Amino acid sequence: ILNVEQSPQSLHVQEGDSTNFTCSFPSSNFYALHWYRWETAKSPEALFVMTLNGDEKKKGRISATLNTKEGYSYLYIKGSQPEDSATYLCALTNRDDKIIFGKGTRLHILP
Amino acid sequence: EPEVTQTPSHQVTQMGQEVILRCVPISNHLYFYWYRQILGQKVEFLVSFYNNEISEKSEIFDDQFSVERPDGSNFTLKIRSTKLEDSAMYFCASMGLAGLETQYFGPGTRLLVL
């Protein structure tokens, strides 16, 4: 059974600090890895899609890396701000066109 | 910026009734998806749709579920005979030409089956 694991489940970070969290996935049959940012009462917002081993993507203070050989991706947030508080979801697309979501990491930025 | 829209935002229905959830994807997108999230659980993939047919579906997407794109703009999810366990938030998403682009999600329809 394909499973995407995210850790930690929940994270409290002081405003201004940098943080990162992990998405682990089975590396066989890999096609693409997606990161989404999901604020309460809104729909998931796409951050990145990555396909190649060693890929790094950056969007403002947020960046992500991908290791398809060992099956993990890191999401980094530099200098956390209150507006970064959200749930960060990762999702795996495999070659069968199935998309599997992790449970998310809920990030709380403390003032 | 173009966006995916969904109607209704909330739907309450009696068990056994049929419901149709509607989505208007971004206009030049070709790949369409339905997901659901039962309260407190993770987002689950239901079905993907491309070139007017289902390309992939999950175990959840049984004979009670169907999708169609009746008029080239709307993308609908029909549940024929709703069950209590169908209560969830249903999200539609669409994606552009290349399969490796990000998906754009709609705001969701909250379905409550009584």
Coordinates of N, CA, C and O in Angstrom, one line a residue, chain A residues 45 53 75:
Chain A
E45 N -3.3 25.4 -1.7 CA -2.7 26.3 -2.7 C -1.4 25.6 -3.1 O -0.6 25.2 -2.2
N53 N 15.4 13.9 -9.2 CA 16.2 13.7 -8.0 C 17.2 14.9 -7.9 O 17.8 15.3 -8.8
L75 N 10.7 20.6 3.2 CA 10.2 21.9 2.9 C 10.8 22.8 4.0 O 10.8 22.5 5.1

